């Protein structure tokens, strides 16, 4: 809901989302699940991954791409719902960059979203995102990130690692 306060300031309210991020689920599985139990866990994760694909596919059908898909931005609700969150740097076909100040995202923290010339999270970025080729970024970049998420679901390891975001981008 978008509203104006009594003193004239704009504000918006959003649905409170509860649940667990995919990143937390994967981290817990990696640290505590014996390899012998993984065959029983993977089918459920793959079913959930299909729900992620449905959500992203719907956005793409409306000309919107996310540009920062990663396990931190996927939430599993307590009733089986799967939500794709944080559409803050999403882009719609035919629009220019709006609201990107180039601030935020500590470039040395590999888990943080980078903003500015490079948008996204290094371990899940498509090559065109990693080099800052903004005009080449489109729905295919989201598909690349989905592949990186699937890789992590299957291996319980992020697709790329490094001490800093720069290391990962290299």
JSON list of N, CA, C and O in Angstrom, two decimals, residues 63-88:
[
{"chain": "A", "resi": 63, "resn": "UNK", "atom": "N", "xyz": [7.72, -8.86, -18.61]},
{"chain": "A", "resi": 63, "resn": "UNK", "atom": "CA", "xyz": [8.82, -7.99, -19.00]},
{"chain": "A", "resi": 63, "resn": "UNK", "atom": "C", "xyz": [9.66, -7.50, -17.84]},
{"chain": "A", "resi": 63, "resn": "UNK", "atom": "O", "xyz": [10.34, -6.47, -17.96]},
{"chain": "A", "resi": 64, "resn": "UNK", "atom": "N", "xyz": [9.67, -8.21, -16.72]},
{"chain": "A", "resi": 64, "resn": "UNK", "atom": "CA", "xyz": [10.44, -7.81, -15.54]},
{"chain": "A", "resi": 64, "resn": "UNK", "atom": "C", "xyz": [11.50, -8.86, -15.26]},
{"chain": "A", "resi": 64, "resn": "UNK", "atom": "O", "xyz": [11.22, -10.06, -15.27]},
{"chain": "A", "resi": 65, "resn": "UNK", "atom": "N", "xyz": [12.73, -8.39, -15.03]},
{"chain": "A", "resi": 65, "resn": "UNK", "atom": "CA", "xyz": [13.75, -9.32, -14.57]},
{"chain": "A", "resi": 65, "resn": "UNK", "atom": "C", "xyz": [14.30, -8.85, -13.24]},
{"chain": "A", "resi": 65, "resn": "UNK", "atom": "O", "xyz": [14.38, -7.67, -12.95]},
{"chain": "A", "resi": 66, "resn": "UNK", "atom": "N", "xyz": [14.66, -9.81, -12.41]},
{"chain": "A", "resi": 66, "resn": "UNK", "atom": "CA", "xyz": [15.00, -9.59, -11.00]},
{"chain": "A", "resi": 66, "resn": "UNK", "atom": "C", "xyz": [16.39, -8.98, -10.83]},
{"chain": "A", "resi": 66, "resn": "UNK", "atom": "O", "xyz": [16.59, -8.04, -10.09]},
{"chain": "A", "resi": 67, "resn": "UNK", "atom": "N", "xyz": [17.39, -9.56, -11.45]},
{"chain": "A", "resi": 67, "resn": "UNK", "atom": "CA", "xyz": [18.79, -9.13, -11.46]},
{"chain": "A", "resi": 67, "resn": "UNK", "atom": "C", "xyz": [19.56, -9.41, -10.18]},
{"chain": "A", "resi": 67, "resn": "UNK", "atom": "O", "xyz": [20.73, -9.06, -10.09]},
{"chain": "A", "resi": 68, "resn": "UNK", "atom": "N", "xyz": [18.95, -10.03, -9.17]},
{"chain": "A", "resi": 68, "resn": "UNK", "atom": "CA", "xyz": [19.71, -10.40, -7.96]},
{"chain": "A", "resi": 68, "resn": "UNK", "atom": "C", "xyz": [19.14, -11.66, -7.33]},
{"chain": "A", "resi": 68, "resn": "UNK", "atom": "O", "xyz": [18.93, -11.74, -6.13]},
{"chain": "A", "resi": 69, "resn": "UNK", "atom": "N", "xyz": [18.89, -12.66, -8.17]},
{"chain": "A", "resi": 69, "resn": "UNK", "atom": "CA", "xyz": [18.40, -13.93, -7.64]},
{"chain": "A", "resi": 69, "resn": "UNK", "atom": "C", "xyz": [19.53, -14.64, -6.93]},
{"chain": "A", "resi": 69, "resn": "UNK", "atom": "O", "xyz": [20.65, -14.75, -7.44]},
{"chain": "A", "resi": 70, "resn": "UNK", "atom": "N", "xyz": [19.25, -15.09, -5.72]},
{"chain": "A", "resi": 70, "resn": "UNK", "atom": "CA", "xyz": [20.21, -15.80, -4.88]},
{"chain": "A", "resi": 70, "resn": "UNK", "atom": "C", "xyz": [19.43, -16.47, -3.76]},
{"chain": "A", "resi": 70, "resn": "UNK", "atom": "O", "xyz": [18.28, -16.11, -3.49]},
{"chain": "A", "resi": 71, "resn": "UNK", "atom": "N", "xyz": [20.02, -17.44, -3.08]},
{"chain": "A", "resi": 71, "resn": "UNK", "atom": "CA", "xyz": [19.30, -18.14, -2.01]},
{"chain": "A", "resi": 71, "resn": "UNK", "atom": "C", "xyz": [18.80, -17.23, -0.89]},
{"chain": "A", "resi": 71, "resn": "UNK", "atom": "O", "xyz": [17.76, -17.52, -0.29]},
{"chain": "A", "resi": 72, "resn": "UNK", "atom": "N", "xyz": [19.48, -16.12, -0.62]},
{"chain": "A", "resi": 72, "resn": "UNK", "atom": "CA", "xyz": [19.00, -15.18, 0.40]},
{"chain": "A", "resi": 72, "resn": "UNK", "atom": "C", "xyz": [17.68, -14.53, 0.01]},
{"chain": "A", "resi": 72, "resn": "UNK", "atom": "O", "xyz": [16.94, -14.05, 0.86]},
{"chain": "A", "resi": 73, "resn": "UNK", "atom": "N", "xyz": [17.39, -14.48, -1.29]},
{"chain": "A", "resi": 73, "resn": "UNK", "atom": "CA", "xyz": [16.18, -13.81, -1.78]},
{"chain": "A", "resi": 73, "resn": "UNK", "atom": "C", "xyz": [15.04, -14.78, -2.09]},
{"chain": "A", "resi": 73, "resn": "UNK", "atom": "O", "xyz": [14.08, -14.41, -2.75]},
{"chain": "A", "resi": 74, "resn": "UNK", "atom": "N", "xyz": [15.16, -16.01, -1.61]},
{"chain": "A", "resi": 74, "resn": "UNK", "atom": "CA", "xyz": [14.11, -17.01, -1.76]},
{"chain": "A", "resi": 74, "resn": "UNK", "atom": "C", "xyz": [13.66, -17.38, -0.35]},
{"chain": "A", "resi": 74, "resn": "UNK", "atom": "O", "xyz": [14.48, -17.76, 0.49]},
{"chain": "A", "resi": 75, "resn": "UNK", "atom": "N", "xyz": [12.36, -17.26, -0.08]},
{"chain": "A", "resi": 75, "resn": "UNK", "atom": "CA", "xyz": [11.84, -17.54, 1.26]},
{"chain": "A", "resi": 75, "resn": "UNK", "atom": "C", "xyz": [10.85, -18.70, 1.18]},
{"chain": "A", "resi": 75, "resn": "UNK", "atom": "O", "xyz": [9.98, -18.72, 0.32]},
{"chain": "A", "resi": 76, "resn": "UNK", "atom": "N", "xyz": [11.03, -19.65, 2.10]},
{"chain": "A", "resi": 76, "resn": "UNK", "atom": "CA", "xyz": [10.09, -20.76, 2.25]},
{"chain": "A", "resi": 76, "resn": "UNK", "atom": "C", "xyz": [9.17, -20.45, 3.41]},
{"chain": "A", "resi": 76, "resn": "UNK", "atom": "O", "xyz": [9.61, -20.27, 4.54]},
{"chain": "A", "resi": 77, "resn": "UNK", "atom": "N", "xyz": [7.88, -20.37, 3.14]},
{"chain": "A", "resi": 77, "resn": "UNK", "atom": "CA", "xyz": [6.89, -20.12, 4.17]},
{"chain": "A", "resi": 77, "resn": "UNK", "atom": "C", "xyz": [6.53, -21.39, 4.92]},
{"chain": "A", "resi": 77, "resn": "UNK", "atom": "O", "xyz": [6.83, -22.50, 4.46]},
{"chain": "A", "resi": 78, "resn": "UNK", "atom": "N", "xyz": [5.87, -21.23, 6.04]},
{"chain": "A", "resi": 78, "resn": "UNK", "atom": "CA", "xyz": [5.56, -22.39, 6.88]},
{"chain": "A", "resi": 78, "resn": "UNK", "atom": "C", "xyz": [4.47, -23.27, 6.31]},
{"chain": "A", "resi": 78, "resn": "UNK", "atom": "O", "xyz": [4.25, -24.38, 6.78]},
{"chain": "A", "resi": 79, "resn": "UNK", "atom": "N", "xyz": [3.75, -22.82, 5.27]},
{"chain": "A", "resi": 79, "resn": "UNK", "atom": "CA", "xyz": [2.68, -23.61, 4.69]},
{"chain": "A", "resi": 79, "resn": "UNK", "atom": "C", "xyz": [3.02, -24.08, 3.28]},
{"chain": "A", "resi": 79, "resn": "UNK", "atom": "O", "xyz": [2.13, -24.37, 2.47]},
{"chain": "A", "resi": 80, "resn": "UNK", "atom": "N", "xyz": [4.31, -24.15, 2.96]},
{"chain": "A", "resi": 80, "resn": "UNK", "atom": "CA", "xyz": [4.74, -24.65, 1.66]},
{"chain": "A", "resi": 80, "resn": "UNK", "atom": "C", "xyz": [4.89, -23.60, 0.57]},
{"chain": "A", "resi": 80, "resn": "UNK", "atom": "O", "xyz": [5.27, -23.93, -0.55]},
{"chain": "A", "resi": 81, "resn": "UNK", "atom": "N", "xyz": [4.58, -22.34, 0.89]},
{"chain": "A", "resi": 81, "resn": "UNK", "atom": "CA", "xyz": [4.73, -21.31, -0.14]},
{"chain": "A", "resi": 81, "resn": "UNK", "atom": "C", "xyz": [6.22, -20.99, -0.34]},
{"chain": "A", "resi": 81, "resn": "UNK", "atom": "O", "xyz": [7.01, -21.11, 0.57]},
{"chain": "A", "resi": 82, "resn": "UNK", "atom": "N", "xyz": [6.53, -20.61, -1.55]},
{"chain": "A", "resi": 82, "resn": "UNK", "atom": "CA", "xyz": [7.89, -20.22, -1.91]},
{"chain": "A", "resi": 82, "resn": "UNK", "atom": "C", "xyz": [7.79, -18.83, -2.52]},
{"chain": "A", "resi": 82, "resn": "UNK", "atom": "O", "xyz": [7.05, -18.61, -3.47]},
{"chain": "A", "resi": 83, "resn": "UNK", "atom": "N", "xyz": [8.53, -17.88, -1.94]},
{"chain": "A", "resi": 83, "resn": "UNK", "atom": "CA", "xyz": [8.46, -16.48, -2.37]},
{"chain": "A", "resi": 83, "resn": "UNK", "atom": "C", "xyz": [9.81, -16.01, -2.88]},
{"chain": "A", "resi": 83, "resn": "UNK", "atom": "O", "xyz": [10.84, -16.30, -2.27]},
{"chain": "A", "resi": 84, "resn": "UNK", "atom": "N", "xyz": [9.78, -15.28, -3.97]},
{"chain": "A", "resi": 84, "resn": "UNK", "atom": "CA", "xyz": [10.99, -14.62, -4.47]},
{"chain": "A", "resi": 84, "resn": "UNK", "atom": "C", "xyz": [10.93, -13.19, -3.97]},
{"chain": "A", "resi": 84, "resn": "UNK", "atom": "O", "xyz": [9.99, -12.45, -4.27]},
{"chain": "A", "resi": 85, "resn": "UNK", "atom": "N", "xyz": [11.92, -12.81, -3.17]},
{"chain": "A", "resi": 85, "resn": "UNK", "atom": "CA", "xyz": [11.94, -11.52, -2.49]},
{"chain": "A", "resi": 85, "resn": "UNK", "atom": "C", "xyz": [12.95, -10.55, -3.11]},
{"chain": "A", "resi": 85, "resn": "UNK", "atom": "O", "xyz": [13.74, -10.93, -3.97]},
{"chain": "A", "resi": 86, "resn": "UNK", "atom": "N", "xyz": [12.95, -9.35, -2.60]},
{"chain": "A", "resi": 86, "resn": "UNK", "atom": "CA", "xyz": [13.92, -8.30, -2.88]},
{"chain": "A", "resi": 86, "resn": "UNK", "atom": "C", "xyz": [14.02, -7.96, -4.36]},
{"chain": "A", "resi": 86, "resn": "UNK", "atom": "O", "xyz": [15.01, -8.23, -5.02]},
{"chain": "A", "resi": 87, "resn": "UNK", "atom": "N", "xyz": [12.98, -7.33, -4.84]},
{"chain": "A", "resi": 87, "resn": "UNK", "atom": "CA", "xyz": [12.93, -6.90, -6.22]},
{"chain": "A", "resi": 87, "resn": "UNK", "atom": "C", "xyz": [13.45, -5.47, -6.36]},
{"chain": "A", "resi": 87, "resn": "UNK", "atom": "O", "xyz": [13.14, -4.75, -7.31]},
{"chain": "A", "resi": 88, "resn": "UNK", "atom": "N", "xyz": [14.31, -5.06, -5.42]},
{"chain": "A", "resi": 88, "resn": "UNK", "atom": "CA", "xyz": [14.79, -3.68, -5.36]},
{"chain": "A", "resi": 88, "resn": "UNK", "atom": "C", "xyz": [15.62, -3.23, -6.55]},
{"chain": "A", "resi": 88, "resn": "UNK", "atom": "O", "xyz": [15.67, -2.04, -6.86]}
]
